[in-house]
PDB file of C-alpha atoms in Angstrom:
ATOM      1  CA  ALA A   9      88.707 112.194-117.499  1.00  0.00           C
ATOM      2  CA  GLN A  10      87.447 111.939-121.049  1.00  0.00           C
ATOM      3  CA  GLY A  11      86.759 115.655-120.692  1.00  0.00           C
ATOM      4  CA  PRO A  12      84.619 117.904-122.850  1.00  0.00           C
ATOM      5  CA  ALA A  13      86.107 116.367-125.984  1.00  0.00           C
ATOM      6  CA  MET A  14      84.227 113.128-125.144  1.00  0.00           C
ATOM      7  CA  LEU A  15      87.360 111.129-125.998  1.00  0.00           C
ATOM      8  CA  LYS A  16      85.928 107.800-124.830  1.00  0.00           C
ATOM      9  CA  ALA A  17      82.246 107.915-125.654  1.00  0.00           C
ATOM     10  CA  GLY A  18      82.557 110.107-128.720  1.00  0.00           C
ATOM     11  CA  GLU A  19      80.794 113.264-129.736  1.00  0.00           C
ATOM     12  CA  ILE A  20      77.548 111.398-130.374  1.00  0.00           C
ATOM     13  CA  ALA A  21      77.232 110.766-126.603  1.00  0.00           C
ATOM     14  CA  ALA A  22      77.439 114.469-125.707  1.00  0.00           C
ATOM     15  CA  TYR A  23      74.369 115.972-124.068  1.00  0.00           C
ATOM     16  CA  ASP A  24      73.870 118.441-126.923  1.00  0.00           C
ATOM     17  CA  TYR A  25      74.497 116.192-129.942  1.00  0.00           C
ATOM     18  CA  ASN A  26      71.929 116.625-132.725  1.00  0.00           C
ATOM     19  CA  ASN A  27      69.552 118.793-130.670  1.00  0.00           C
ATOM     20  CA  LYS A  28      69.252 116.274-127.801  1.00  0.00           C
ATOM     21  CA  SER A  29      69.353 119.123-125.299  1.00  0.00           C
ATOM     22  CA  PRO A  30      66.359 121.443-125.029  1.00  0.00           C
ATOM     23  CA  TYR A  31      68.838 124.186-124.047  1.00  0.00           C
ATOM     24  CA  VAL A  32      71.181 124.036-127.052  1.00  0.00           C
ATOM     25  CA  ASP A  33      70.139 124.627-130.653  1.00  0.00           C
ATOM     26  CA  SER A  34      72.611 122.380-132.452  1.00  0.00           C
ATOM     27  CA  CYS A  35      71.048 123.197-135.819  1.00  0.00           C
ATOM     28  CA  ALA A  36      71.883 126.877-135.370  1.00  0.00           C
ATOM     29  CA  LEU A  37      75.383 126.344-133.948  1.00  0.00           C
ATOM     30  CA  CYS A  38      76.828 123.380-135.850  1.00  0.00           C
ATOM     31  CA  PRO A  39      77.241 124.985-139.304  1.00  0.00           C
ATOM     32  CA  ASN A  40      79.375 127.811-137.853  1.00  0.00           C
ATOM     33  CA  LEU A  41      81.431 125.453-135.696  1.00  0.00           C
ATOM     34  CA  THR A  42      82.025 122.632-138.173  1.00  0.00           C
ATOM     35  CA  GLY A  43      81.571 124.221-141.580  1.00  0.00           C
ATOM     36  CA  ASN A  44      78.991 121.535-142.386  1.00  0.00           C
ATOM     37  CA  GLU A  45      75.263 122.022-142.752  1.00  0.00           C
ATOM     38  CA  GLY A  46      72.933 120.195-140.425  1.00  0.00           C
ATOM     39  CA  CYS A  47      72.493 119.455-136.746  1.00  0.00           C
ATOM     40  CA  GLU A  48      74.707 116.404-136.389  1.00  0.00           C
ATOM     41  CA  CYS A  49      77.358 117.744-134.087  1.00  0.00           C
ATOM     42  CA  ALA A  50      77.781 118.489-130.400  1.00  0.00           C
ATOM     43  CA  PRO A  51      78.398 122.225-130.075  1.00  0.00           C
ATOM     44  CA  SER A  52      79.952 121.744-126.625  1.00  0.00           C
ATOM     45  CA  VAL A  53      82.595 119.405-128.053  1.00  0.00           C
ATOM     46  CA  TRP A  54      83.374 121.678-131.011  1.00  0.00           C
ATOM     47  CA  GLN A  55      83.544 124.813-128.854  1.00  0.00           C
ATOM     48  CA  TRP A  56      85.996 123.066-126.510  1.00  0.00           C
ATOM     49  CA  LYS A  57      88.155 121.780-129.357  1.00  0.00           C
ATOM     50  CA  ASN A  58      88.191 125.238-130.986  1.00  0.00           C
ATOM     51  CA  LEU A  59      89.259 126.825-127.689  1.00  0.00           C
ATOM     52  CA  VAL A  60      92.052 124.255-127.350  1.00  0.00           C
ATOM     53  CA  LYS A  61      93.198 124.885-130.936  1.00  0.00           C
ATOM     54  CA  THR A  62      93.282 128.627-130.270  1.00  0.00           C
ATOM     55  CA  ARG A  63      95.280 128.303-127.043  1.00  0.00           C
ATOM     56  CA  TYR A  64      97.556 125.365-127.908  1.00  0.00           C
ATOM     57  CA  GLY A  65      97.724 125.352-131.715  1.00  0.00           C
ATOM     58  CA  ASN A  66      96.123 121.926-132.246  1.00  0.00           C
ATOM     59  CA  ASP A  67      93.540 119.541-130.810  1.00  0.00           C
ATOM     60  CA  THR A  68      95.373 116.211-130.798  1.00  0.00           C
ATOM     61  CA  ASP A  69      94.430 113.795-128.030  1.00  0.00           C
ATOM     62  CA  ALA A  70      97.615 114.623-126.102  1.00  0.00           C
ATOM     63  CA  THR A  71      96.819 118.330-126.328  1.00  0.00           C
ATOM     64  CA  LEU A  72      93.207 117.743-125.240  1.00  0.00           C
ATOM     65  CA  HIS A  73      94.511 115.784-122.222  1.00  0.00           C
ATOM     66  CA  ARG A  74      96.861 118.644-121.341  1.00  0.00           C
ATOM     67  CA  ALA A  75      94.150 121.282-121.774  1.00  0.00           C
ATOM     68  CA  TYR A  76      91.739 119.303-119.592  1.00  0.00           C
ATOM     69  CA  ALA A  77      94.300 119.322-116.773  1.00  0.00           C
ATOM     70  CA  GLU A  78      95.521 122.880-117.234  1.00  0.00           C
ATOM     71  CA  ILE A  79      92.203 124.590-117.901  1.00  0.00           C
ATOM     72  CA  ILE A  80      89.407 122.592-116.289  1.00  0.00           C
ATOM     73  CA  VAL A  81      90.972 120.647-113.416  1.00  0.00           C
ATOM     74  CA  ASN A  82      93.244 123.553-112.480  1.00  0.00           C
ATOM     75  CA  GLU A  83      90.250 125.921-112.365  1.00  0.00           C
ATOM     76  CA  TYR A  84      88.378 123.737-109.860  1.00  0.00           C
ATOM     77  CA  ALA A  85      91.502 122.908-107.853  1.00  0.00           C
ATOM     78  CA  GLU A  86      92.397 126.591-107.559  1.00  0.00           C
ATOM     79  CA  ARG A  87      88.838 127.737-106.817  1.00  0.00           C
ATOM     80  CA  TYR A  88      88.091 125.134-104.151  1.00  0.00           C
ATOM     81  CA  GLY A  89      91.584 124.323-102.831  1.00  0.00           C
ATOM     82  CA  SER A  90      91.382 122.363 -99.592  1.00  0.00           C
ATOM     83  CA  ARG A  91      87.579 122.319 -99.703  1.00  0.00           C
ATOM     84  CA  ILE A  92      87.906 119.339-102.075  1.00  0.00           C
ATOM     85  CA  ALA A  93      89.564 116.598-100.047  1.00  0.00           C
ATOM     86  CA  GLY A  94      89.431 113.882-102.699  1.00  0.00           C
ATOM     87  CA  TRP A  95      89.118 113.537-106.458  1.00  0.00           C
ATOM     88  CA  TRP A  96      87.969 110.458-108.380  1.00  0.00           C
ATOM     89  CA  PHE A  97      88.657 110.335-112.103  1.00  0.00           C
ATOM     90  CA  ASP A  98      86.926 107.710-114.181  1.00  0.00           C
ATOM     91  CA  GLN A  99      88.150 106.854-117.694  1.00  0.00           C
ATOM     92  CA  GLY A 100      91.684 107.880-116.741  1.00  0.00           C
ATOM     93  CA  SER A 101      93.175 106.385-119.867  1.00  0.00           C
ATOM     94  CA  TYR A 102      91.659 109.414-121.642  1.00  0.00           C
ATOM     95  CA  GLY A 103      93.630 111.928-119.603  1.00  0.00           C
ATOM     96  CA  ASN A 104      97.094 112.844-118.370  1.00  0.00           C
ATOM     97  CA  GLY A 105      97.136 111.572-114.783  1.00  0.00           C
ATOM     98  CA  SER A 106     100.507 113.036-113.844  1.00  0.00           C
ATOM     99  CA  LEU A 107      99.532 116.505-115.008  1.00  0.00           C
ATOM    100  CA  VAL A 108      96.102 116.287-113.368  1.00  0.00           C
ATOM    101  CA  ALA A 109      97.716 115.270-110.049  1.00  0.00           C
ATOM    102  CA  GLU A 110     100.262 118.096-110.378  1.00  0.00           C
ATOM    103  CA  LYS A 111      97.500 120.689-110.891  1.00  0.00           C
ATOM    104  CA  ILE A 112      95.430 119.391-107.976  1.00  0.00           C
ATOM    105  CA  HIS A 113      98.365 119.167-105.572  1.00  0.00           C
ATOM    106  CA  SER A 114      99.599 122.652-106.512  1.00  0.00           C
ATOM    107  CA  HIS A 115      96.441 124.006-104.853  1.00  0.00           C
ATOM    108  CA  ASN A 116      95.917 121.326-102.195  1.00  0.00           C
ATOM    109  CA  PRO A 117      98.940 119.141-101.450  1.00  0.00           C
ATOM    110  CA  ASN A 118      96.810 116.938 -99.170  1.00  0.00           C
ATOM    111  CA  ALA A 119      94.110 116.112-101.733  1.00  0.00           C
ATOM    112  CA  ALA A 120      93.600 112.408-102.343  1.00  0.00           C
ATOM    113  CA  ILE A 121      93.232 111.210-105.938  1.00  0.00           C
ATOM    114  CA  ALA A 122      91.852 108.023-107.490  1.00  0.00           C
ATOM    115  CA  TRP A 123      92.671 107.490-111.160  1.00  0.00           C
ATOM    116  CA  ASN A 124      90.667 104.801-112.955  1.00  0.00           C
ATOM    117  CA  ASP A 125      92.579 103.714-116.013  1.00  0.00           C
ATOM    118  CA  GLY A 126      90.520 100.545-116.351  1.00  0.00           C
ATOM    119  CA  ASN A 127      92.794  98.087-114.529  1.00  0.00           C
ATOM    120  CA  LYS A 128      90.746  97.367-111.430  1.00  0.00           C
ATOM    121  CA  VAL A 129      91.414  93.677-110.797  1.00  0.00           C
ATOM    122  CA  PRO A 130      93.357  92.816-108.811  1.00  0.00           C
ATOM    123  CA  LEU A 131      92.352  95.676-106.555  1.00  0.00           C
ATOM    124  CA  ARG A 132      95.545  97.629-105.912  1.00  0.00           C
ATOM    125  CA  ASN A 133      97.098 100.999-106.507  1.00  0.00           C
ATOM    126  CA  ASN A 134      97.639 100.730-110.253  1.00  0.00           C
ATOM    127  CA  ASN A 135      99.003 104.259-110.576  1.00  0.00           C
ATOM    128  CA  PRO A 136     101.612 104.926-107.873  1.00  0.00           C
ATOM    129  CA  GLY A 137     102.565 108.584-107.848  1.00  0.00           C
ATOM    130  CA  ILE A 138      99.202 109.591-109.296  1.00  0.00           C
ATOM    131  CA  GLU A 139      96.573 107.968-107.127  1.00  0.00           C
ATOM    132  CA  ASP A 140      96.416 107.920-103.354  1.00  0.00           C
ATOM    133  CA  TYR A 141      93.519 105.539-103.097  1.00  0.00           C
ATOM    134  CA  THR A 142      92.362 102.967-105.559  1.00  0.00           C
ATOM    135  CA  PHE A 143      89.207 103.120-107.576  1.00  0.00           C
ATOM    136  CA  GLY A 144      86.938 100.231-108.227  1.00  0.00           C
ATOM    137  CA  HIS A 145      83.443  98.942-107.961  1.00  0.00           C
ATOM    138  CA  ILE A 146      81.678  95.825-108.983  1.00  0.00           C
ATOM    139  CA  THR A 147      80.007  95.840-112.360  1.00  0.00           C
ATOM    140  CA  PRO A 148      76.262  96.195-111.882  1.00  0.00           C
ATOM    141  CA  LEU A 149      73.688  93.859-113.335  1.00  0.00           C
ATOM    142  CA  LYS A 150      72.763  95.348-116.678  1.00  0.00           C
ATOM    143  CA  ASN A 151      70.640  93.811-119.397  1.00  0.00           C
ATOM    144  CA  ASN A 152      71.639  90.386-118.054  1.00  0.00           C
ATOM    145  CA  ALA A 153      75.201  90.994-119.342  1.00  0.00           C
ATOM    146  CA  ASN A 154      76.379  90.257-115.810  1.00  0.00           C
ATOM    147  CA  PRO A 155      73.908  87.740-114.362  1.00  0.00           C
ATOM    148  CA  SER A 156      73.563  87.587-110.582  1.00  0.00           C
ATOM    149  CA  ASP A 157      74.744  83.969-110.573  1.00  0.00           C
ATOM    150  CA  GLY A 158      77.726  84.755-112.824  1.00  0.00           C
ATOM    151  CA  CYS A 159      81.327  85.271-111.788  1.00  0.00           C
ATOM    152  CA  TYR A 160      82.094  88.531-113.584  1.00  0.00           C
ATOM    153  CA  ASN A 161      82.774  90.363-110.307  1.00  0.00           C
ATOM    154  CA  TYR A 162      84.576  87.476-108.618  1.00  0.00           C
ATOM    155  CA  GLY A 163      88.044  89.018-109.032  1.00  0.00           C
ATOM    156  CA  MET A 164      86.929  92.304-107.473  1.00  0.00           C
ATOM    157  CA  VAL A 165      85.273  90.497-104.562  1.00  0.00           C
ATOM    158  CA  LEU A 166      88.391  88.382-103.928  1.00  0.00           C
ATOM    159  CA  SER A 167      90.600  91.457-104.035  1.00  0.00           C
ATOM    160  CA  ALA A 168      88.428  93.280-101.503  1.00  0.00           C
ATOM    161  CA  GLU A 169      88.311  90.242 -99.235  1.00  0.00           C
ATOM    162  CA  ASN A 170      92.106  89.856 -99.371  1.00  0.00           C
ATOM    163  CA  SER A 171      92.814  93.521 -98.605  1.00  0.00           C
ATOM    164  CA  ILE A 172      94.070  94.716 -95.232  1.00  0.00           C
ATOM    165  CA  ASP A 173      90.862  95.910 -93.564  1.00  0.00           C
ATOM    166  CA  GLY A 174      89.704  97.272 -96.907  1.00  0.00           C
ATOM    167  CA  TYR A 175      92.956  99.143 -97.588  1.00  0.00           C
ATOM    168  CA  VAL A 176      95.231  98.392-100.519  1.00  0.00           C
ATOM    169  CA  TYR A 177      98.718  99.747-101.017  1.00  0.00           C
ATOM    170  CA  SER A 178     101.008 100.252-104.013  1.00  0.00           C
ATOM    171  CA  ASP A 179     103.181  97.330-102.887  1.00  0.00           C
ATOM    172  CA  PHE A 180     100.226  95.095-101.996  1.00  0.00           C
ATOM    173  CA  ASP A 181      99.303  92.170-104.227  1.00  0.00           C
ATOM    174  CA  THR A 182      96.230  90.014-103.780  1.00  0.00           C
TER     175      THR A 182
END
């Protein structure tokens, strides 16, 4: 849910930052988009923010969250309707969950939504009214930051084991 503005990872993580993409010439596009010389921008991020400024009058985080729901999510929800049975949003703290759910359900009232706002342990519905099923996964082993004999995932494992046949509910505590 960080959207095209790359609100969590930042512009530097965009696929087209500083000519990282063979399909986007950042050096040609960035000066016109940013007013600065050089290639150090992500044209996709700047084009999105400029569109949002044009339509909404500003590009504050709240406005970017709203635009993500109203422009992007609504487009897919309208186009695919009931052909998308479930939606999973990661990095939900970088979006407007209520508005996203409203847009999805306006085109498919039966769509299920998971909204990861980062609070996954204990495993439960952390966003009643927004999510219909909970998100969550163990943290993979990565650069030995989470060693296989460590207990980093212990809370997630306990929550899953204490669920009701793998189901968790908004009023369920582990």
